[in-house]
Coordinates of C-alpha atoms and ligand atoms in Angstrom, one line a residue:
Chain E
M24 CA -11.7 1.6 9.2
V25 CA -11.0 -2.3 7.7
R26 CA -13.7 -2.3 5.3
L27 CA -14.3 -6.1 4.1
I28 CA -13.2 -5.2 0.4
T29 CA -9.1 -4.8 2.0
H30 CA -9.9 -7.7 4.1
N31 CA -10.5 -9.6 1.1
M32 CA -7.2 -8.8 -0.4
L33 CA -4.9 -9.1 2.8
A34 CA -3.8 -12.7 3.5
C35 CA -0.4 -13.5 6.5
H36 CA 3.0 -12.8 5.6
V37 CA 4.9 -15.0 8.1
R38 CA 8.3 -16.2 6.4
N39 CA 6.9 -20.0 5.2
C40 CA 3.1 -19.8 6.3
N41 CA 1.7 -20.6 2.9
K42 CA -1.2 -22.6 3.9
D43 CA -4.9 -21.0 5.2
N44 CA -3.4 -18.4 5.0
F45 CA -6.3 -16.3 3.7
P46 CA -8.9 -15.2 4.9
L47 CA -7.5 -13.4 8.3
I48 CA -10.1 -14.8 11.2
F49 CA -11.2 -11.5 12.9
S50 CA -11.5 -11.3 16.8
E51 CA -12.6 -9.0 19.6
V52 CA -14.1 -6.9 16.8
E53 CA -15.9 -3.1 17.5
L54 CA -17.7 -2.9 13.9
V55 CA -18.8 0.1 13.1
I56 CA -21.4 0.6 9.9
R57 CA -20.8 4.4 7.5
E58 CA -23.5 5.2 4.9
T59 CA -21.2 5.2 1.3
P60 CA -22.6 6.7 -1.9
E61 CA -23.5 3.4 -3.7
N62 CA -20.6 2.9 -6.5
L63 CA -22.6 -0.1 -8.7
D64 CA -19.7 0.3 -10.9
F65 CA -16.9 0.1 -9.0
I66 CA -18.4 -3.2 -7.5
R67 CA -18.8 -4.4 -10.8
R68 CA -15.3 -3.8 -11.3
F69 CA -14.2 -5.5 -8.5
L70 CA -15.9 -8.6 -9.0
P71 CA -13.5 -10.8 -10.8
K72 CA -10.5 -9.8 -8.0
L73 CA -13.4 -10.6 -5.9
D74 CA -12.6 -14.0 -3.3
W75 CA -16.9 -14.8 -2.5
T76 CA -15.9 -18.2 0.0
A77 CA -13.8 -15.6 2.4
L78 CA -16.4 -12.5 1.6
V79 CA -19.1 -14.4 3.4
D80 CA -17.3 -16.4 5.3
T81 CA -16.2 -13.5 6.7
A82 CA -19.7 -11.4 6.6
R83 CA -21.5 -13.9 8.2
S84 CA -18.9 -14.4 11.6
L85 CA -19.4 -10.5 12.1
G86 CA -23.2 -10.8 11.2
D87 CA -24.5 -10.1 8.3
T88 CA -26.2 -12.3 6.2
T89 CA -27.4 -11.5 2.9
L90 CA -24.9 -13.3 0.9
P91 CA -25.4 -16.1 -0.5
D92 CA -22.8 -19.1 -0.4
E93 CA -22.5 -19.4 -4.3
Q94 CA -21.4 -16.1 -6.5
P95 CA -24.1 -15.8 -8.5
V96 CA -23.4 -15.6 -12.3
E97 CA -25.0 -12.1 -12.9
M98 CA -25.5 -10.3 -10.2
T99 CA -29.2 -8.1 -10.0
D100 CA -28.8 -4.4 -8.8
D101 CA -30.7 -5.5 -5.3
Q102 CA -27.6 -8.4 -5.6
L103 CA -24.5 -5.8 -5.6
R104 CA -26.1 -3.4 -3.6
A105 CA -25.7 -5.7 -1.2
L106 CA -22.2 -6.5 -2.5
H107 CA -21.4 -2.9 -2.1
H108 CA -22.6 -3.3 2.2
V109 CA -20.5 -5.9 2.6
L110 CA -17.2 -4.7 1.2
M111 CA -17.6 -0.7 1.0
E112 CA -19.9 0.1 4.3
M113 CA -18.5 -2.5 7.3
H114 CA -15.6 -1.4 9.2
V115 CA -14.1 -2.8 11.5
E116 CA -12.1 -0.4 14.0
E117 CA -10.5 -2.2 16.6
G118 CA -9.8 -5.8 16.6
N119 CA -7.2 -8.9 15.4
M120 CA -7.1 -10.7 12.0
T121 CA -6.0 -13.8 13.2
C122 CA -4.0 -16.2 10.3
R123 CA -5.8 -19.9 10.6
G124 CA -2.4 -21.7 9.3
C125 CA 0.1 -20.0 11.5
G126 CA -1.8 -18.2 14.6
H127 CA -0.3 -15.0 13.9
V128 CA -2.6 -11.9 15.1
Y129 CA -2.4 -8.9 12.9
P130 CA -3.8 -5.6 15.6
I131 CA -6.2 -3.0 13.9
S132 CA -6.4 0.4 16.2
N133 CA -8.1 3.4 15.0
G134 CA -9.2 1.6 12.0
I135 CA -5.5 0.6 10.5
P136 CA -4.4 -3.0 9.9
N137 CA -1.0 -3.4 11.8
M138 CA 0.6 -5.6 9.5
L139 CA 4.2 -5.2 10.2
L140 CA 6.9 -8.4 11.2
A141 CA 9.8 -8.9 13.6
E142 CA 12.8 -9.4 10.9
H143 CA 12.6 -12.9 11.3
E144 CA 9.1 -13.3 10.8
V145 CA 9.6 -11.8 7.6
G146 CA 9.5 -14.5 4.0
R147 CA 12.9 -13.5 1.6
Chain D
M1479 CA 22.9 26.6 15.7
P1480 CA 24.7 26.4 11.7
K1481 CA 22.4 24.9 9.6
P1482 CA 23.0 21.1 9.4
V1483 CA 24.0 19.4 6.4
P1484 CA 23.6 15.9 5.3
T1485 CA 26.7 13.7 6.3
P1486 CA 27.5 10.3 4.7
Y1487 CA 26.1 7.2 6.3
I1488 CA 27.9 4.9 7.5
P1489 CA 26.2 0.8 6.8
P1490 CA 26.2 -0.8 10.2
S1491 CA 27.4 -3.8 10.8
T1492 CA 24.4 -5.4 12.1
D1493 CA 20.6 -6.6 10.1
P1494 CA 19.8 -2.6 8.1
S1495 CA 16.5 -3.0 9.4
I1496 CA 17.5 -2.2 12.9
A1497 CA 19.3 1.0 11.6
E1498 CA 16.2 1.8 9.5
Q1499 CA 14.1 1.8 12.9
S1500 CA 16.6 4.8 14.0
T1501 CA 17.2 6.8 11.2
V1502 CA 14.0 6.5 9.3
H1503 CA 11.2 5.2 10.7
D1504 CA 12.1 6.5 14.4
V1505 CA 12.3 10.3 12.6
Y1506 CA 8.8 9.8 10.7
E1507 CA 6.9 9.1 14.0
A1508 CA 8.4 12.1 15.5
I1509 CA 8.2 14.8 12.8
A1510 CA 5.0 13.7 10.9
P1511 CA 2.7 16.3 11.5
H1512 CA 5.5 18.9 10.7
F1513 CA 6.8 16.8 7.4
S1514 CA 3.5 16.8 6.5
Q1515 CA 2.6 20.6 6.6
T1516 CA 5.4 21.0 4.0
R1517 CA 4.1 18.1 1.9
H1518 CA 0.6 19.3 0.2
K1519 CA 1.2 19.6 -3.7
P1520 CA 1.4 16.7 -5.9
W1521 CA 4.5 16.2 -8.4
P1522 CA 2.9 17.2 -12.0
L1523 CA 3.9 13.9 -13.5
I1524 CA 2.2 12.0 -10.5
D1525 CA -0.7 14.1 -10.4
R1526 CA -0.7 12.8 -14.8
F1527 CA 0.4 9.1 -13.9
L1528 CA -3.2 9.7 -11.9
S1529 CA -5.3 11.2 -14.8
S1530 CA -4.5 8.6 -17.0
Q1531 CA -5.9 5.4 -15.2
P1532 CA -9.5 4.6 -16.1
P1533 CA -11.8 5.4 -13.9
L1534 CA -12.7 3.5 -10.8
S1535 CA -9.7 1.7 -10.9
L1536 CA -8.2 0.1 -7.5
G1537 CA -4.3 1.6 -6.6
L1538 CA -1.5 0.8 -4.4
D1539 CA 0.6 3.4 -2.6
S1540 CA 3.1 2.1 -1.0
G1541 CA 4.9 4.2 1.3
A1542 CA 2.0 6.9 1.2
G1543 CA 3.4 8.8 4.3
N1544 CA 0.7 11.9 4.7
G1545 CA -1.8 10.2 2.0
K1546 CA -1.5 13.5 0.2
Y1547 CA -1.6 11.4 -3.3
L1548 CA -5.5 10.1 -2.3
V1549 CA -6.8 13.6 -2.3
T1550 CA -5.5 13.7 -6.3
A1551 CA -6.5 10.4 -7.2
G1552 CA -10.5 10.7 -5.6
S1553 CA -10.2 13.4 -7.7
Y1554 CA -9.8 12.1 -10.5
G1555 CA -12.5 8.9 -9.6
L1556 CA -10.1 6.7 -8.3
D1557 CA -10.1 4.4 -5.2
L1558 CA -6.3 4.0 -3.7
I1559 CA -5.0 2.5 -0.6
A1560 CA -2.3 4.3 1.6
L1561 CA 0.5 1.5 2.9
D1562 CA 3.3 2.6 5.5
R1563 CA 5.7 2.3 8.4
S1564 CA 4.2 4.9 10.7
A1565 CA 1.6 5.4 12.4
G1566 CA 1.8 8.9 12.8
L1567 CA 1.1 9.8 9.0
L1568 CA -1.6 7.0 8.4
D1569 CA -3.0 8.8 11.3
I1570 CA -3.4 12.5 9.2
A1571 CA -3.3 10.0 5.6
R1572 CA -6.9 8.7 7.0
R1573 CA -8.2 11.9 7.4
Q1574 CA -7.4 13.4 3.9
S1575 CA -9.6 15.0 1.4
G1576 CA -11.0 14.5 -1.4
R1577 CA -13.5 10.9 -0.5
K1578 CA -16.9 11.5 -0.8
G1579 CA -19.3 10.1 1.9
V1580 CA -23.2 10.3 2.2
N1581 CA -24.8 13.5 2.2
G1582 CA -21.8 15.5 1.2
D1583 CA -19.7 14.7 3.8
E1584 CA -15.6 13.5 3.7
A1585 CA -15.1 10.2 4.7
L1586 CA -12.5 8.4 5.5
W1587 CA -9.6 7.2 3.5
E1588 CA -8.0 3.1 3.7
C1589 CA -4.3 2.7 5.3
V1590 CA -2.7 -0.4 5.9
R1591 CA 0.3 -0.5 8.4
A1592 CA 3.7 -2.2 6.2
D1593 CA 6.5 -2.1 5.8
L1594 CA 7.5 -1.6 1.3
G1595 CA 8.6 -4.6 1.4
F1596 CA 5.2 -6.5 2.4
K1597 CA 4.2 -9.0 0.6
G1598 CA 1.0 -10.2 2.0
W1599 CA -0.9 -8.9 -0.9
R1600 CA -3.2 -11.2 -2.8
Q1601 CA -2.5 -11.9 -6.5
G1602 CA -4.4 -9.5 -9.2
V1603 CA -6.0 -6.9 -6.4
F1604 CA -4.5 -3.6 -7.5
D1605 CA -5.0 -2.3 -11.0
F1606 CA -2.6 0.3 -10.1
A1607 CA 0.6 1.1 -8.3
I1608 CA 2.6 4.1 -7.0
S1609 CA 5.7 4.3 -4.6
I1610 CA 6.7 7.8 -4.6
A1611 CA 9.5 9.5 -2.3
A1612 CA 9.8 5.9 0.1
I1613 CA 12.2 3.2 -2.2
H1614 CA 15.8 5.3 -1.0
H1615 CA 14.9 4.5 2.4
L1616 CA 15.6 1.1 2.3
S1617 CA 19.3 0.9 3.2
T1618 CA 20.4 -2.6 1.3
P1619 CA 19.7 -2.8 -2.7
L1620 CA 18.6 -6.2 -1.9
R1621 CA 15.8 -4.4 0.7
R1622 CA 15.0 -2.0 -2.6
Q1623 CA 14.4 -4.7 -4.6
E1624 CA 12.4 -6.8 -2.2
A1625 CA 10.1 -3.7 -2.7
V1626 CA 9.3 -3.8 -5.8
Q1627 CA 9.0 -7.1 -6.4
A1628 CA 6.3 -6.2 -2.8
L1629 CA 4.6 -3.0 -5.7
L1630 CA 4.1 -5.7 -8.8
Q1631 CA 3.3 -8.4 -7.7
P1632 CA -0.5 -7.3 -6.7
L1633 CA -1.0 -5.3 -9.6
R1634 CA -3.7 -7.2 -11.8
H1635 CA -2.1 -8.9 -14.9
S1636 CA -4.4 -8.5 -18.3
S1637 CA -3.8 -10.3 -21.8
K1638 CA -5.5 -6.9 -22.8
R1639 CA -5.3 -3.8 -22.0
P1640 CA -5.6 -1.3 -20.0
Y1641 CA -2.7 -3.1 -18.3
A1642 CA -2.0 -2.6 -14.8
R1643 CA 0.5 0.4 -14.4
F1644 CA 2.8 1.9 -11.5
M1645 CA 4.7 4.7 -10.8
I1646 CA 8.2 4.6 -8.8
Y1647 CA 9.9 8.4 -7.6
V1648 CA 13.1 8.3 -5.9
W1649 CA 16.0 10.8 -5.4
A1650 CA 18.3 11.5 -7.3
Y1651 CA 21.9 11.3 -6.8
E1652 CA 22.3 14.3 -10.0
Q1653 CA 20.5 17.7 -9.0
G1654 CA 19.7 20.5 -10.6
A1655 CA 21.5 23.5 -10.2
A1656 CA 18.9 25.2 -8.4
S1657 CA 18.5 22.2 -6.0
R1658 CA 17.3 23.1 -2.7
R1659 CA 18.9 19.8 -1.6
K1660 CA 22.7 19.8 -0.6
M1661 CA 23.7 16.4 -0.4
G1662 CA 25.6 13.7 -2.1
A1663 CA 28.6 15.3 -4.5
V1664 CA 28.6 17.4 -1.5
A1665 CA 27.6 16.3 1.9
V1666 CA 29.8 16.7 4.3
V1667 CA 33.1 14.6 4.9
P1668 CA 34.1 14.3 7.9
D1669 CA 38.1 14.6 8.2
G1670 CA 40.1 11.9 7.2
Q1671 CA 38.1 9.8 5.0
T1672 CA 39.1 12.1 1.9
E1673 CA 41.7 10.7 0.4
S1674 CA 39.6 8.1 -1.2
A1675 CA 38.1 9.0 -4.3
E1676 CA 35.2 6.8 -4.0
V1677 CA 33.4 9.5 -1.1
D1678 CA 33.1 11.8 -4.1
K1679 CA 30.0 9.4 -5.0
V1680 CA 28.6 9.3 -1.8
Q1681 CA 25.2 8.1 -2.7
D1682 CA 24.5 7.2 1.0
V1683 CA 24.0 10.0 3.3
L1684 CA 22.1 11.0 6.6
V1685 CA 19.9 14.2 6.1
P1686 CA 18.9 16.5 8.7
W1687 CA 15.6 17.6 9.6
V1688 CA 15.3 20.2 11.8
L1689 CA 12.3 20.3 14.0
Q1690 CA 11.5 23.7 15.0
A1691 CA 11.3 24.3 19.6
Q1692 CA 7.9 23.4 19.9
E1693 CA 5.6 25.2 22.5
G1694 CA 7.2 23.8 25.8
Q1695 CA 10.7 23.3 24.5
T1696 CA 13.7 25.7 24.1
E1697 CA 15.9 24.0 21.7
S1698 CA 14.9 23.1 18.3
Q1699 CA 16.0 19.0 16.7
V1700 CA 17.8 17.8 14.5
F1701 CA 16.7 14.3 13.1
Q1702 CA 18.7 12.7 10.3
R1703 CA 16.8 10.7 8.5
Y1704 CA 18.9 7.6 5.5
Y1705 CA 18.8 7.9 1.9
H1706 CA 20.0 5.9 -0.9
L1707 CA 20.6 8.4 -3.9
F1708 CA 20.6 7.0 -7.4
V1709 CA 22.5 7.4 -10.0
A1710 CA 21.4 7.1 -13.7
G1711 CA 20.2 4.7 -15.2
E1712 CA 20.1 2.4 -11.1
L1713 CA 16.3 3.0 -10.9
R1714 CA 15.7 1.4 -14.4
D1715 CA 17.9 -1.4 -13.6
L1716 CA 16.6 -1.7 -10.7
V1717 CA 13.1 -2.4 -11.5
S1718 CA 14.6 -5.0 -14.3
S1719 CA 16.2 -7.1 -11.3
A1720 CA 13.1 -7.3 -9.0
A1721 CA 11.2 -8.0 -12.3
E1722 CA 13.8 -10.7 -13.7
A1723 CA 13.4 -12.1 -10.4
E1724 CA 9.6 -11.9 -10.2
G1725 CA 9.6 -14.3 -13.2
Y1726 CA 8.4 -11.3 -15.8
R1727 CA 10.3 -10.8 -19.5
V1728 CA 11.3 -7.1 -19.6
L1729 CA 10.3 -5.1 -22.2
Q1730 CA 12.1 -1.7 -23.1
G1731 CA 9.9 1.2 -24.4
D1732 CA 9.5 -0.1 -27.8
D1733 CA 10.4 -3.6 -27.7
R1734 CA 8.9 -5.3 -30.7
S1735 CA 9.8 -8.9 -29.3
G1736 CA 7.3 -8.7 -27.2
G1737 CA 5.4 -10.3 -30.2
C1738 CA 6.3 -14.2 -30.0
L1739 CA 5.2 -14.3 -26.2
R1740 CA 3.1 -17.1 -25.0
G1741 CA -0.4 -17.0 -23.6
T1742 CA 0.7 -16.9 -19.7
D1743 CA 4.2 -15.0 -20.1
K1744 CA 4.5 -12.2 -17.9
W1745 CA 5.6 -9.8 -19.1
L1746 CA 6.8 -6.1 -18.0
R1747 CA 7.2 -2.9 -20.3
I1748 CA 8.7 0.4 -19.2
R1749 CA 6.6 2.6 -20.4
A1750 CA 8.5 6.1 -20.0
E1751 CA 11.2 6.9 -17.3
G1752 CA 13.3 10.3 -16.5
W1753 CA 14.7 12.8 -14.2
E1754 CA 12.7 15.8 -13.2
A1755 CA 13.8 18.5 -10.1
D1756 CA 16.4 15.9 -8.8
N1757 CA 14.5 12.8 -8.4
W1758 CA 14.8 10.1 -11.0
W1759 CA 11.2 8.5 -12.1
I1760 CA 9.6 5.1 -14.3
E1761 CA 6.3 4.5 -15.5
G1762 CA 6.5 0.8 -16.5
E1763 CA 3.4 -1.7 -16.9
V1764 CA 2.8 -5.6 -16.9
G1765 CA 0.9 -7.9 -18.5
L1766 CA -0.1 -11.7 -20.2
G1767 CA 0.7 -12.7 -23.4
E1768 CA 1.6 -10.6 -26.7
V1769 CA 1.4 -7.1 -26.3
D1770 CA -1.6 -5.5 -27.8
R1771 CA -0.2 -1.9 -29.1
Q1772 CA -4.1 -0.6 -29.8
D1773 CA -5.3 2.4 -28.8
E1774 CA -1.5 3.5 -27.0
R1775 CA -2.0 6.0 -24.9
T1776 CA 1.3 8.8 -24.0
P1777 CA 2.7 7.6 -21.0
V1778 CA 3.5 11.4 -18.7
E1779 CA 6.6 12.6 -20.3
A1780 CA 8.6 15.6 -17.9
D1781 CA 7.5 19.0 -18.4
G1782 CA 11.2 20.7 -19.9
N1783 CA 13.7 19.4 -17.9
G1784 CA 13.7 16.1 -18.4
Q1785 CA 16.4 14.2 -19.4
G1786 CA 16.4 10.7 -20.8
Ligands
LIG2348 ZN1 0.2 -16.9 8.9

């Protein structure tokens, strides 16, 4: 259950990979929609931290086209609900996240992304 | 079988991460379910730290283990992401209670498998961060410092209240009289190494974990976990050096020099620290520019037995 909110916070951390290292690209995804209690205040609070373009591109790659290209300046409750669905209810259970910059693949298994790197790959 | 006792840790000549694989990571994978059964009750200071976070805050638990603080965080209306190296412990953590689903169901917690030094979080995403009884498993000063840096990097940096806060707990070298841990000064030193004065203060130890015989097995297994035991002042120094490496101005307690900070200067303030039940803990906050001291909340305080 990598939710898209978590995916929106994760970048590649391979040593010297600092271009196109975010967002990671999903592939071979098993997607599960889990209804989650709506908390629009939580979504509002997260808005300043959100990378909108990354979220929209990622949601579309997973088949959800409910979000507009540009982040609305003032979000209506309906827009917040659409955002809640994308951020909190779309879970990737299995699959891969690939870095566009260096090609590193982070596998997702049992809903848990594996961000471990071999010691020589870690940036210091 | 005699009860196993802690022994001094002899640093390897190879890469410390390889040694940690066998003395920390492999052990936790092997003992995960048993370890988890022994870790239920939240420590009171951490409970109070979490209860003082604004509702709907999003936090990071770095080295979350079985995720017992997810339950605490959930009870205060917080969201918390569990990071750990052990897949076995995360599998327990994700199913911890306290996260409300629909129709009264329980929902799963969000977990990420990574090292304590993980630098992949985007900056500014977390409102608070905790690292409880984890950083003492790293076997060099540099690796411990990198773990603290990794804890600070994704915190939200605000120019006004509420500032992002963090709390770190590590095992202490100094033990209370009632301690059930017998290590450090009393760790058994192998014969022939006792003449050196330094062995009186063994801070790097292997602590045994006895896994009772499971069904189908006749003998219990003993695993050795690596710990670095912190001495007084060491945790504060560690946080200070991590902060300086990250470009923070470090403010202590009532330090008012924050007044001459400019708008884009990052600062880190140590709010409180102490010793509690064989652990050292520290609580701090980070922000940008002039420190806003309005509406100061008191930091958590040790219940009676704090010292320093
Ligand atoms: Zn990369």
